[in-house]
Coordinates of C-alpha atoms in Angstrom, one line a residue:
X11 CA 3.7 -29.7 34.7
X12 CA 4.4 -27.0 37.1
X13 CA 3.4 -23.2 35.7
X14 CA 5.5 -21.5 33.6
X15 CA 5.4 -17.0 33.9
X16 CA 4.9 -14.5 31.1
X17 CA 7.0 -12.5 30.2
X18 CA 5.6 -9.2 27.4
X19 CA 9.0 -7.3 26.3
X20 CA 7.5 -3.1 26.2
X21 CA 8.0 -4.0 22.0
X22 CA 5.6 -7.5 21.9
X23 CA 3.2 -4.9 24.2
X24 CA 3.3 -1.8 21.8
X25 CA 2.5 -4.5 19.5
X26 CA -0.7 -6.2 21.1
X27 CA -1.9 -2.7 21.8
X28 CA -2.2 -1.5 18.1
X29 CA -4.4 -4.6 17.7
X30 CA -8.2 -4.2 17.6
X31 CA -10.1 -6.2 20.7
X32 CA -11.7 -8.8 18.5
X33 CA -8.1 -10.2 17.0
X34 CA -6.6 -8.9 20.3
X35 CA -8.5 -11.5 22.7
X36 CA -8.1 -14.6 21.0
X37 CA -3.9 -13.7 21.2
X38 CA -4.1 -13.4 24.3
X39 CA -5.7 -16.1 25.1
X40 CA -2.7 -18.1 23.6
X41 CA -0.2 -16.4 25.3
X42 CA -1.9 -16.8 28.7
X43 CA -2.0 -20.3 27.7
X44 CA 2.2 -20.8 27.5
X45 CA 1.2 -20.7 31.2
X46 CA 0.1 -23.4 31.3
X47 CA 2.1 -25.8 28.5
X48 CA 5.1 -24.0 26.7
X49 CA 5.2 -26.2 23.2
X50 CA 1.7 -26.8 22.3
X51 CA 0.7 -28.6 19.3
X52 CA 1.5 -26.7 16.7
X53 CA 4.2 -24.6 17.5
X54 CA 7.8 -24.1 15.5
X55 CA 11.2 -24.3 16.7
X56 CA 12.7 -20.9 14.5
X57 CA 15.1 -21.3 12.2
X58 CA 18.1 -18.7 12.3
X59 CA 17.1 -17.2 15.6
X60 CA 16.5 -18.7 19.5
X61 CA 12.9 -19.2 19.8
X62 CA 9.9 -20.1 19.0
X63 CA 5.6 -19.4 17.5
X64 CA 2.3 -20.0 17.6
X65 CA -0.3 -19.5 14.9
X66 CA -3.1 -17.4 16.2
X67 CA -5.3 -16.5 12.5
X68 CA -3.6 -14.6 10.0
X69 CA -1.0 -13.2 13.8
X70 CA 1.7 -14.7 15.3
X71 CA 3.8 -15.0 18.6
X72 CA 7.2 -15.1 19.0
X73 CA 8.4 -16.9 22.2
X74 CA 11.6 -18.2 24.1
X75 CA 11.0 -20.7 27.0
X76 CA 14.2 -20.8 29.6
X77 CA 13.9 -23.8 30.9
X78 CA 15.5 -23.7 33.3
X79 CA 13.3 -20.9 35.3
X80 CA 10.3 -21.2 33.9
X81 CA 9.5 -18.2 32.5
X82 CA 8.3 -17.8 28.5
X83 CA 8.4 -14.8 27.1
X84 CA 7.4 -13.2 23.9
X85 CA 9.1 -11.5 22.1
X86 CA 7.1 -10.3 19.4
X87 CA 3.2 -10.4 18.7
X88 CA 2.4 -9.8 14.5
X89 CA 0.6 -10.1 11.0
X90 CA 2.3 -13.3 9.2
X91 CA 3.4 -11.3 6.7
X92 CA 4.9 -8.8 8.7
X93 CA 6.6 -10.7 12.1
X94 CA 9.6 -12.2 10.4
X95 CA 11.2 -9.5 9.3

């Protein structure tokens, strides 16, 4: 399987920057792993909007997959109670 490129929106980058290092580190690793497998075990297709989400503890990573150009675009990162607003 070819590797995908990872892009992170400015919004998602700001959300990551606000998190403490011990929370942000595993989230960043999960984002990097999306390059090898954009649909890992446990990912879910979102209802009501385009995109997918993966869980990392109490945090969610929302992203789009563009298979035709091999790009994963991270849209948002946040706590599970806030992310779907």
